[in-house]
Amino acid sequence: MSAVLQPQELAPLIRMRQLRKVYRKRNEEFLAVSDVTMDVHAGDMISLVGPSGCGKSTLLKILSGLHGHDGGTLEIGGPGGANGRGFNPGRDVGMVFQQPLLLKWRTILENVLLPADILGLERKAAKARAHELLDMVGLTGFADKLPYELSGGMQQRAAIARALIHDPKLVLMDEPFGALDALTREKMNLEMLRIWERSRKTFIVVTHSIQEAVFLGSHCAVLTAGPARMADFFRIDLPEPRKLHVKTSPEFGEYVRRIYDLLGVD
Ligand code: ADP
Ligand code: MG
């Protein structure tokens, strides 16, 4: 039998050790992240949970290259980090926020193409890819619509397509479904898992819904109240592809309970 490396044995895409972040404003200092350690492997879907204000968005901003860090180490893209194998956050990261943030005067297709335009990617190929992505997120036939003609859930799917247009290695999502109603949110969760399976990208998704964290994640990172420390990081071993009814299984309930216990919620 040939020796096939399991994904977990490969070098991680992200290697974070004792990461620390201090916000500074004139003479004031604010410790936002005190000690976060984790490995993220290519193809992982990490759900990141923690109390409000604990530093989740700060971590995503550090990973996206928007903020630096003040202590610990962060290597992205293999040993040597940003300089090692040429990981460039501008090209290699896609971002999705709580609001779709579509430009209201651009069509859905033109919105999806925005990062490609900014990065100066070849237009014809980018357009073909945009159509593929719109198909993938279930928006076939909506390319020429304006954002207001789409529902909130559809707009968010367009935002996910936009985050994937430049073929990033890493997709960071900051409470992407927080603004949606409960039913649309459940549908988006399923959609999201489908997109993850098809795109084979690495996702880090911040959510304040414990159920969503367990349902979506291949792994879950739980942070303490700020300044963030890693309370736990574990694999979520539930059957894939996930179906909504897994939420009624005892195993699902045990993961939910584990996170509640970590967060000190009775
Ligand atoms: P979360 O996303 O987990 O709710 P954030 O990462 O947004 O938390 O914020 C963590 C802490 O850092 C909060 O107390 C917040 O007020 C503070 N903070 C966030 N951004 C800044 C900033 N640019 N300057 C100073 N403090 C900030
Ligand atoms: Mg936040």
PDB file of C-alpha atoms and ligand atoms in Angstrom, residues 53 56-58 174-175 206, ligand 2:
ATOM      1  CA  GLY A  53     -16.128  41.650  21.945  1.00  0.00           C
ATOM      2  CA  LYS A  56     -12.993  37.316  16.786  1.00  0.00           C
ATOM      3  CA  SER A  57     -13.136  40.074  14.185  1.00  0.00           C
ATOM      4  CA  THR A  58      -9.676  41.191  15.284  1.00  0.00           C
ATOM      5  CA  ASP A 174     -17.462  37.414   9.869  1.00  0.00           C
ATOM      6  CA  GLU A 175     -20.949  36.505  11.117  1.00  0.00           C
ATOM      7  CA  VAL A 206     -17.187  33.553  12.879  1.00  0.00           C
TER       8      VAL A 206
HETATM    9 MG    MG B   2     -16.967  40.871  15.456  1.00  0.00          MG
END
